[in-house]
Every structure is written in C-alpha cells, then in structure tokens.
Amino acid sequence: MAEDCLFCKISRGDFKTEFLYQSPTLVAFRDIHPKAPTHVLFVPTAHYATLNDVPSADDTIMTEITQAIQKIAKAEGVDQSGYRVITNINRHGGQEVFHLHVHLLGGRQLGSMG
Ligand code: AMP
Ligand code: ZN
C-alpha cells in the first residue's frame, strides 16, 4: 500500500467502487471517464507504479490480468467484435495514475494507434 495512491485506495475498497472482478490480488472497475462504451481498468491490489516495476518474484499477476480480461471481455460482449488492451507507462506513455493498471477498451471501432 502506498499512502495517497488513488488506486491503492480504490482496490482496497475505500470508495465502495463496484468491482466487475475481484480477488485478493486484482480488481477491475469501470473507468470514471470512459473513452469507449466498455472501458474497464484492471488494477493489482499490490502497488506497482508501472509495468516496469512488476518484480520477477510476482510471476502470477500478469497471467491473472490476462484471465480477468478474457472473462470481462466476454461478459461485456466485446470478445468477438474486438477490443484493445493498453497499459500506459511513464511520460511518453501518457501515464496519469502511477499504480499499474491495464485498460480494456471496446464496444466501438477504435482508431489507429499513436
Ligand atoms: P492512465 O494513467 O493515463 O493510464 O489513465 C488513468 C485512468 O484512470 C484514466 O483513464 C482516468 O479516467 C482513470 N481514473 C482516474 N480516477 C479514477 C477513478 N476514481 N475511478 C475510475 N477511473 C479513474
Ligand atoms: Zn497504489
């Protein structure tokens, strides 16, 4: 837990956020400013500032994120139409919240990257 980290607080339930997925190590909830009809964030309960900071000792979190994405994409009905998975890292990545999170965006045609 990092003091004053928004996603630490959300993932431990401080704001009574509705979780689409919840385990002791990972939660998923809707982005507050959705960029697509489905915009869900996958947030480890452990505080890793960015993807760069996932320790090699934690060899399960990225697999759990993948499995949770598969479940939520299906539940949201975007698994076949298609969707995008993004994690923004540091300045050039456009990261705003420095607690690792993976975006799932779907439900509309997404534009080209960049
Ligand atoms: P980024 O760090 O650039 O990958 O983006 C952070 C994302 O967190 C943005 O899409 C925000 O809309 C989203 N966000 C910020 N605060 C909240 C919140 N309280 N609940 C849900 N999503 C949030
Ligand atoms: Zn945190």
mmCIF file with all atom_site columns, C-alpha atoms in Angstrom, residues 48-113:
data_model
loop_
_atom_site.group_PDB
_atom_site.id
_atom_site.type_symbol
_atom_site.label_atom_id
_atom_site.label_alt_id
_atom_site.label_comp_id
_atom_site.label_asym_id
_atom_site.label_entity_id
_atom_site.label_seq_id
_atom_site.pdbx_PDB_ins_code
_atom_site.Cartn_x
_atom_site.Cartn_y
_atom_site.Cartn_z
_atom_site.occupancy
_atom_site.B_iso_or_equiv
_atom_site.pdbx_formal_charge
_atom_site.auth_seq_id
_atom_site.auth_comp_id
_atom_site.auth_asym_id
_atom_site.auth_atom_id
_atom_site.pdbx_PDB_model_num
ATOM 1  C CA . TYR A 1 48  ? 3.479   -1.349  -8.634  1.00 0.00 ? 48  TYR A CA 1
ATOM 2  C CA . ALA A 1 49  ? 3.955   2.149   -10.056 1.00 0.00 ? 49  ALA A CA 1
ATOM 3  C CA . THR A 1 50  ? 4.239   0.976   -13.674 1.00 0.00 ? 50  THR A CA 1
ATOM 4  C CA . LEU A 1 51  ? 4.752   -2.193  -15.694 1.00 0.00 ? 51  LEU A CA 1
ATOM 5  C CA . ASN A 1 52  ? 8.480   -1.537  -15.245 1.00 0.00 ? 52  ASN A CA 1
ATOM 6  C CA . ASP A 1 53  ? 8.049   -2.179  -11.542 1.00 0.00 ? 53  ASP A CA 1
ATOM 7  C CA . VAL A 1 54  ? 6.411   -5.627  -11.578 1.00 0.00 ? 54  VAL A CA 1
ATOM 8  C CA . PRO A 1 55  ? 9.002   -7.740  -9.759  1.00 0.00 ? 55  PRO A CA 1
ATOM 9  C CA . SER A 1 56  ? 10.121  -11.037 -11.233 1.00 0.00 ? 56  SER A CA 1
ATOM 10 C CA . ALA A 1 57  ? 9.083   -12.627 -7.908  1.00 0.00 ? 57  ALA A CA 1
ATOM 11 C CA . ASP A 1 58  ? 5.467   -11.817 -8.828  1.00 0.00 ? 58  ASP A CA 1
ATOM 12 C CA . ASP A 1 59  ? 5.115   -14.272 -11.682 1.00 0.00 ? 59  ASP A CA 1
ATOM 13 C CA . THR A 1 60  ? 1.315   -14.543 -11.487 1.00 0.00 ? 60  THR A CA 1
ATOM 14 C CA . ILE A 1 61  ? -0.201  -11.060 -11.695 1.00 0.00 ? 61  ILE A CA 1
ATOM 15 C CA . MET A 1 62  ? 0.097   -10.575 -15.467 1.00 0.00 ? 62  MET A CA 1
ATOM 16 C CA . THR A 1 63  ? -1.434  -14.012 -16.042 1.00 0.00 ? 63  THR A CA 1
ATOM 17 C CA . GLU A 1 64  ? -4.305  -13.176 -13.706 1.00 0.00 ? 64  GLU A CA 1
ATOM 18 C CA . ILE A 1 65  ? -4.841  -9.903  -15.573 1.00 0.00 ? 65  ILE A CA 1
ATOM 19 C CA . THR A 1 66  ? -4.987  -11.808 -18.872 1.00 0.00 ? 66  THR A CA 1
ATOM 20 C CA . GLN A 1 67  ? -7.533  -14.265 -17.485 1.00 0.00 ? 67  GLN A CA 1
ATOM 21 C CA . ALA A 1 68  ? -9.656  -11.485 -15.971 1.00 0.00 ? 68  ALA A CA 1
ATOM 22 C CA . ILE A 1 69  ? -9.580  -9.568  -19.270 1.00 0.00 ? 69  ILE A CA 1
ATOM 23 C CA . GLN A 1 70  ? -10.822 -12.677 -21.092 1.00 0.00 ? 70  GLN A CA 1
ATOM 24 C CA . LYS A 1 71  ? -13.731 -13.019 -18.632 1.00 0.00 ? 71  LYS A CA 1
ATOM 25 C CA . ILE A 1 72  ? -14.759 -9.368  -18.663 1.00 0.00 ? 72  ILE A CA 1
ATOM 26 C CA . ALA A 1 73  ? -14.435 -9.034  -22.453 1.00 0.00 ? 73  ALA A CA 1
ATOM 27 C CA . LYS A 1 74  ? -16.823 -11.955 -22.800 1.00 0.00 ? 74  LYS A CA 1
ATOM 28 C CA . ALA A 1 75  ? -19.199 -10.631 -20.127 1.00 0.00 ? 75  ALA A CA 1
ATOM 29 C CA . GLU A 1 76  ? -19.246 -7.223  -21.839 1.00 0.00 ? 76  GLU A CA 1
ATOM 30 C CA . GLY A 1 77  ? -19.897 -8.874  -25.221 1.00 0.00 ? 77  GLY A CA 1
ATOM 31 C CA . VAL A 1 78  ? -16.812 -7.459  -26.918 1.00 0.00 ? 78  VAL A CA 1
ATOM 32 C CA . ASP A 1 79  ? -14.661 -10.588 -27.141 1.00 0.00 ? 79  ASP A CA 1
ATOM 33 C CA . GLN A 1 80  ? -15.692 -11.335 -30.728 1.00 0.00 ? 80  GLN A CA 1
ATOM 34 C CA . SER A 1 81  ? -16.265 -7.778  -32.014 1.00 0.00 ? 81  SER A CA 1
ATOM 35 C CA . GLY A 1 82  ? -12.841 -6.880  -30.674 1.00 0.00 ? 82  GLY A CA 1
ATOM 36 C CA . TYR A 1 83  ? -11.227 -4.641  -28.143 1.00 0.00 ? 83  TYR A CA 1
ATOM 37 C CA . ARG A 1 84  ? -7.920  -3.101  -27.154 1.00 0.00 ? 84  ARG A CA 1
ATOM 38 C CA . VAL A 1 85  ? -5.721  -3.625  -24.103 1.00 0.00 ? 85  VAL A CA 1
ATOM 39 C CA . ILE A 1 86  ? -3.361  -0.841  -23.073 1.00 0.00 ? 86  ILE A CA 1
ATOM 40 C CA . THR A 1 87  ? -1.064  -0.011  -20.201 1.00 0.00 ? 87  THR A CA 1
ATOM 41 C CA . ASN A 1 88  ? 0.419   3.472   -20.279 1.00 0.00 ? 88  ASN A CA 1
ATOM 42 C CA . ILE A 1 89  ? 3.935   3.770   -18.902 1.00 0.00 ? 89  ILE A CA 1
ATOM 43 C CA . ASN A 1 90  ? 5.589   6.978   -17.712 1.00 0.00 ? 90  ASN A CA 1
ATOM 44 C CA . ARG A 1 91  ? 5.708   10.259  -19.636 1.00 0.00 ? 91  ARG A CA 1
ATOM 45 C CA . HIS A 1 92  ? 5.724   9.179   -23.273 1.00 0.00 ? 92  HIS A CA 1
ATOM 46 C CA . GLY A 1 93  ? 3.093   6.566   -22.491 1.00 0.00 ? 93  GLY A CA 1
ATOM 47 C CA . GLY A 1 94  ? 0.829   9.283   -21.133 1.00 0.00 ? 94  GLY A CA 1
ATOM 48 C CA . GLN A 1 95  ? 0.506   7.692   -17.696 1.00 0.00 ? 95  GLN A CA 1
ATOM 49 C CA . GLU A 1 96  ? -1.502  9.756   -15.220 1.00 0.00 ? 96  GLU A CA 1
ATOM 50 C CA . VAL A 1 97  ? -2.055  7.367   -12.315 1.00 0.00 ? 97  VAL A CA 1
ATOM 51 C CA . PHE A 1 98  ? 1.175   5.797   -11.084 1.00 0.00 ? 98  PHE A CA 1
ATOM 52 C CA . HIS A 1 99  ? -0.249  2.496   -9.904  1.00 0.00 ? 99  HIS A CA 1
ATOM 53 C CA . LEU A 1 100 ? -0.136  -0.202  -12.589 1.00 0.00 ? 100 LEU A CA 1
ATOM 54 C CA . HIS A 1 101 ? -3.410  -0.592  -14.447 1.00 0.00 ? 101 HIS A CA 1
ATOM 55 C CA . VAL A 1 102 ? -4.449  -2.160  -17.723 1.00 0.00 ? 102 VAL A CA 1
ATOM 56 C CA . HIS A 1 103 ? -7.221  -0.594  -19.797 1.00 0.00 ? 103 HIS A CA 1
ATOM 57 C CA . LEU A 1 104 ? -9.751  -2.673  -21.743 1.00 0.00 ? 104 LEU A CA 1
ATOM 58 C CA . LEU A 1 105 ? -11.484 -0.582  -24.418 1.00 0.00 ? 105 LEU A CA 1
ATOM 59 C CA . GLY A 1 106 ? -14.228 -1.896  -26.674 1.00 0.00 ? 106 GLY A CA 1
ATOM 60 C CA . GLY A 1 107 ? -17.747 -1.518  -27.978 1.00 0.00 ? 107 GLY A CA 1
ATOM 61 C CA . ARG A 1 108 ? -16.861 0.799   -30.861 1.00 0.00 ? 108 ARG A CA 1
ATOM 62 C CA . GLN A 1 109 ? -14.423 0.956   -33.751 1.00 0.00 ? 109 GLN A CA 1
ATOM 63 C CA . LEU A 1 110 ? -11.169 2.183   -32.284 1.00 0.00 ? 110 LEU A CA 1
ATOM 64 C CA . GLY A 1 111 ? -8.837  4.445   -34.256 1.00 0.00 ? 111 GLY A CA 1
ATOM 65 C CA . SER A 1 112 ? -5.273  3.812   -35.217 1.00 0.00 ? 112 SER A CA 1
ATOM 66 C CA . MET A 1 113 ? -2.608  3.879   -32.553 1.00 0.00 ? 113 MET A CA 1
#
